[in-house]
PDB file of C-alpha atoms in Angstrom:
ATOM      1  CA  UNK A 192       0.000   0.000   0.000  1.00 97.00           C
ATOM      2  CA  UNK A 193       1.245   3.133  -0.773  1.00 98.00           C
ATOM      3  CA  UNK A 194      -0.643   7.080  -0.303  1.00 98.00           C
ATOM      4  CA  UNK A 195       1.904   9.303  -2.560  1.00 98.00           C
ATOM      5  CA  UNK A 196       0.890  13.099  -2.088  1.00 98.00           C
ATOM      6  CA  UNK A 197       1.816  16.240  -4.607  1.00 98.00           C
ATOM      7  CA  UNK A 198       4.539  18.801  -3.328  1.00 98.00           C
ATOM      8  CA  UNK A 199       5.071  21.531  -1.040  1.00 98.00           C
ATOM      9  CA  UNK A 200       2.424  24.248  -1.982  1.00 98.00           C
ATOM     10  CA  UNK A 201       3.400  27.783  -0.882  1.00 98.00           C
ATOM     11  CA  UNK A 202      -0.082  30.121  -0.632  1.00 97.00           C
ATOM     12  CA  UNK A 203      -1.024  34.102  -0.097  1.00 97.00           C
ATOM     13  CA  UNK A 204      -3.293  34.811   2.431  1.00 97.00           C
ATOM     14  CA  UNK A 205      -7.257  34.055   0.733  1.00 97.00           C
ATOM     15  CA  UNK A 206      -6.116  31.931  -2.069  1.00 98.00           C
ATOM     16  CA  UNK A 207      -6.750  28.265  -2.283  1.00 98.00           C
ATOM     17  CA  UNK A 208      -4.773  25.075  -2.125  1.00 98.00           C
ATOM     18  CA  UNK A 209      -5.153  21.731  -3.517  1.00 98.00           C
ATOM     19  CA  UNK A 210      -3.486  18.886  -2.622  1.00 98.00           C
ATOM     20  CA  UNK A 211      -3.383  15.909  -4.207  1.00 98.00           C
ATOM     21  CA  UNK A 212      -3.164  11.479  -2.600  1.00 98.00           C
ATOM     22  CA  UNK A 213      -2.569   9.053  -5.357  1.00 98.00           C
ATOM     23  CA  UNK A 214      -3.367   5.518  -3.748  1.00 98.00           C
ATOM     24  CA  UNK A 215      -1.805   2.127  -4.906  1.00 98.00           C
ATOM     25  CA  UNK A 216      -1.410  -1.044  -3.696  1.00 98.00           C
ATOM     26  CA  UNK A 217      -5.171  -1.976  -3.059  1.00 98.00           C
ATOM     27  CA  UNK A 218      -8.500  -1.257  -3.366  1.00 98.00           C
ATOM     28  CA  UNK A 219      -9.389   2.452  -3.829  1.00 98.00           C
ATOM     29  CA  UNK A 220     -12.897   2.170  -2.764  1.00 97.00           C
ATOM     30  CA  UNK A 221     -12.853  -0.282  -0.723  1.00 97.00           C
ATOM     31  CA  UNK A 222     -11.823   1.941   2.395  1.00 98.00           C
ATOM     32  CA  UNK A 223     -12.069   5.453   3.289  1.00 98.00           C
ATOM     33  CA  UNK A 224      -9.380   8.576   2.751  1.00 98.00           C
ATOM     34  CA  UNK A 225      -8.765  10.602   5.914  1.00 98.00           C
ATOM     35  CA  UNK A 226      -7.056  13.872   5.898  1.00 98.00           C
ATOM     36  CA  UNK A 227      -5.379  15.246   8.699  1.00 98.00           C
ATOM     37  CA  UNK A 228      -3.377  18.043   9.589  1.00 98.00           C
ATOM     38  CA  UNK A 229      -0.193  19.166  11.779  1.00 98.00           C
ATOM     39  CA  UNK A 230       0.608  23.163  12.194  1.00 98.00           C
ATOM     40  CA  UNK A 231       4.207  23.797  13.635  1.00 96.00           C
ATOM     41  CA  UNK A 232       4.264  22.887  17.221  1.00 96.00           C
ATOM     42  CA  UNK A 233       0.590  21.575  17.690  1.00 97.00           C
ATOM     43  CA  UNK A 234      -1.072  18.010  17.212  1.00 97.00           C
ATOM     44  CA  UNK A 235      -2.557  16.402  14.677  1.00 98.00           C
ATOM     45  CA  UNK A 236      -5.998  17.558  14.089  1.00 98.00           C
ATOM     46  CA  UNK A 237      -8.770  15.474  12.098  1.00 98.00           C
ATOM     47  CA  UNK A 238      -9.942  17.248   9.092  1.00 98.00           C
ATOM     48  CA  UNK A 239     -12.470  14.913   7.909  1.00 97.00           C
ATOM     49  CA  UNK A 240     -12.560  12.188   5.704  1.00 98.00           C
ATOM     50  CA  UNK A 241     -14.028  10.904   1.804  1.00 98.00           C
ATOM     51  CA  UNK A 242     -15.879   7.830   0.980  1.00 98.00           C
ATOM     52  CA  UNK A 243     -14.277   6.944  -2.620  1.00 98.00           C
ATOM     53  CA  UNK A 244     -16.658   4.512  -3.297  1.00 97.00           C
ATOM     54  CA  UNK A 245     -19.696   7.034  -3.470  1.00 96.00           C
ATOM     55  CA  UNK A 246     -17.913  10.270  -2.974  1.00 97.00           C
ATOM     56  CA  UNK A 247     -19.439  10.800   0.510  1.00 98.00           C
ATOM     57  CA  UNK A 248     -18.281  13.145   2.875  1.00 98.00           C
ATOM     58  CA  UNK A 249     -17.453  14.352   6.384  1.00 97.00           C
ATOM     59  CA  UNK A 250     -15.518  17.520   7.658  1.00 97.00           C
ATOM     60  CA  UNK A 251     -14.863  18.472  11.087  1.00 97.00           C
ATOM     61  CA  UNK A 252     -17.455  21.624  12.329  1.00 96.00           C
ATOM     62  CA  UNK A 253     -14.228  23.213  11.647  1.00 94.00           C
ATOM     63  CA  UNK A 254     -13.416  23.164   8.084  1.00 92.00           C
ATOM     64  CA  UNK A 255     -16.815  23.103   7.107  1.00 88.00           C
ATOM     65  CA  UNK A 256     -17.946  25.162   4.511  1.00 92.00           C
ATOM     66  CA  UNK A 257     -14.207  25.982   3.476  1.00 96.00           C
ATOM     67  CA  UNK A 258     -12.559  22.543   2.769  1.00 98.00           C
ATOM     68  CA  UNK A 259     -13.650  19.630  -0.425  1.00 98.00           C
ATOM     69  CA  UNK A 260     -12.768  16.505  -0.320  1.00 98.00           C
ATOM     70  CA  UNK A 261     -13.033  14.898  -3.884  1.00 98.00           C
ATOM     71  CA  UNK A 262     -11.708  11.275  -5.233  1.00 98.00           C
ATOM     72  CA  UNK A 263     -11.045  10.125  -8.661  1.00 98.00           C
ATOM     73  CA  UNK A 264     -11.140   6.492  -8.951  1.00 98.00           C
ATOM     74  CA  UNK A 265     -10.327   6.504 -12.289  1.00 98.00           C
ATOM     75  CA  UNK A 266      -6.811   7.508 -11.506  1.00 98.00           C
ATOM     76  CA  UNK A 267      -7.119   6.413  -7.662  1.00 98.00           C
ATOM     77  CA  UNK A 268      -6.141   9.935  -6.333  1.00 98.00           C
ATOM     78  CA  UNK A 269      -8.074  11.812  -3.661  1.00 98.00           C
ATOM     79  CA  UNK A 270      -7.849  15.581  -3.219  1.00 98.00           C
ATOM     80  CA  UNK A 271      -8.272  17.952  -0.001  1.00 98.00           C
ATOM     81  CA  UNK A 272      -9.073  21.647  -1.514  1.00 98.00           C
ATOM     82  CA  UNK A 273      -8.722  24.080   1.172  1.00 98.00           C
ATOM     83  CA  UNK A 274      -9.917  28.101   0.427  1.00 97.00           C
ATOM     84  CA  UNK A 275     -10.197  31.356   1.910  1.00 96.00           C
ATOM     85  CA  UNK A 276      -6.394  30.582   3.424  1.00 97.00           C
ATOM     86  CA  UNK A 277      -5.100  32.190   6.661  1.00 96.00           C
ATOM     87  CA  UNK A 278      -1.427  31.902   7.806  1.00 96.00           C
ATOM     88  CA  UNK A 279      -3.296  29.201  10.521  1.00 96.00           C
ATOM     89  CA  UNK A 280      -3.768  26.993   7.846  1.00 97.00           C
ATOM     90  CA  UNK A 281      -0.301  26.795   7.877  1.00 98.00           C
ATOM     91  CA  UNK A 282       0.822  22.442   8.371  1.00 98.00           C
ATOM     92  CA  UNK A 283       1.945  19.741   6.996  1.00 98.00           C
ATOM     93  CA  UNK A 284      -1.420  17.953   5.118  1.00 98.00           C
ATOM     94  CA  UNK A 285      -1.265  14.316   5.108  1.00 98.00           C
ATOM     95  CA  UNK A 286      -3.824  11.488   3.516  1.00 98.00           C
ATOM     96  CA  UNK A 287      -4.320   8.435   5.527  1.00 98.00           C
ATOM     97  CA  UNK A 288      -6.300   5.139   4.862  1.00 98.00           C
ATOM     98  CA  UNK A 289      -9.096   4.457   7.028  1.00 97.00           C
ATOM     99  CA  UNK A 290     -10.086   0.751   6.950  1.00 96.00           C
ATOM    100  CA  UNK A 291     -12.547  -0.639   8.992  1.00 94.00           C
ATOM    101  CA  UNK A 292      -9.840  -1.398  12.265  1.00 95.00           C
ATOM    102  CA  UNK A 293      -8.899   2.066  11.709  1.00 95.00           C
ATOM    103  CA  UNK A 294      -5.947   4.101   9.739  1.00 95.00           C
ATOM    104  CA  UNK A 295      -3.319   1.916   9.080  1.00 96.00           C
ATOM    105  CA  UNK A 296      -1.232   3.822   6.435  1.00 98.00           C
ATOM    106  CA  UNK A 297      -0.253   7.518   5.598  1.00 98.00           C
ATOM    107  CA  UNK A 298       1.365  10.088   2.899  1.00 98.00           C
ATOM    108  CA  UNK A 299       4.186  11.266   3.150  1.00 98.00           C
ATOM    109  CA  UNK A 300       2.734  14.488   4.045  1.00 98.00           C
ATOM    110  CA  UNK A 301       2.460  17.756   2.239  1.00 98.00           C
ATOM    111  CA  UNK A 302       3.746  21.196   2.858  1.00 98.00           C
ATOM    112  CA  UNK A 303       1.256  24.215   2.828  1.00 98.00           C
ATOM    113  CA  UNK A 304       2.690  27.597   3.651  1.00 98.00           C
ATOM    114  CA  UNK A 305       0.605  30.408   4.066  1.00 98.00           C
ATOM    115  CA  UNK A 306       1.972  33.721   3.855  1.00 95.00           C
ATOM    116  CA  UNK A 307       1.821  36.849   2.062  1.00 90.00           C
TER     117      UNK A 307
END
C-alpha cells in the first residue's frame, strides 16, 4: 500500500490550495481517505474524511464550509481543496487510509505555507 501526495504548496493569504493522494497497492474504494493536519508545534488535528466509493463526505465543524474533499477512482487519487487561506492553515497535510480497524497507512505528508 502506498498514499503518494503532490509537493510543497506555498499560498497568499485568501487563495486556495489543492493537494493531491494518489493511492496504490489496493482497493481504492474499498476503504475510506482521511485527511489530517499538523501546524508547527501543535497536534494532529482530524480534518475529515471521503468515501471513494460514493464520494461521501465528512468535515470536522471546523473546516466546514471551506474545505472539499473529492476522489477520482479513475486515476485512484483523492484531493483535499482548502480556500479562503489564513497563515493558521499553515501544516503539513497528510492522507491516511481508514479501513474498517482504523488508519493503518499515511502520505508522506504535504507542505502548505501560508503567507503573504
Amino acid at each position: 500500500v502506498q498514499l503518494v501526495q503532490s509537493g510543497a504548496e506555498l499560498r497568499n493569504p485568501g487563495a486556495s490550495v489543492k493537494v493531491s493522494c494518489k493511492a496504490s497497492g489496493y482497493t481504492f474504494t474499498a476503504d475510506y481517505i482521511d485527511w489530517v493536519r499538523q501546524a508547527p508545534g501543535q497536534g494532529l488535528e482530524w480534518m475529515g474524511r471521503i468515501d471513494p466509493e460514493d464520494g461521501g463526505t465528512k468535515y470536522a465543524q471546523k473546516f466546514q464550509g471551506r474545505v472539499t474533499f473529492t476522489a477520482d477512482t479513475s486515476t485512484s487519487t483523492a484531493y483535499v481543496e482548502l480556500s479562503s487561506l489564513r497563515s493558521e492553515d499553515t501544516a503539513v497535510y497528510y492522507c491516511t487510509r481508514n479501513t474498517v480497524w482504523g488508519i493503518d497507512y499515511w502520505g508522506q505528508g504535504t507542505q502548505v505555507t501560508v503567507s503573504s
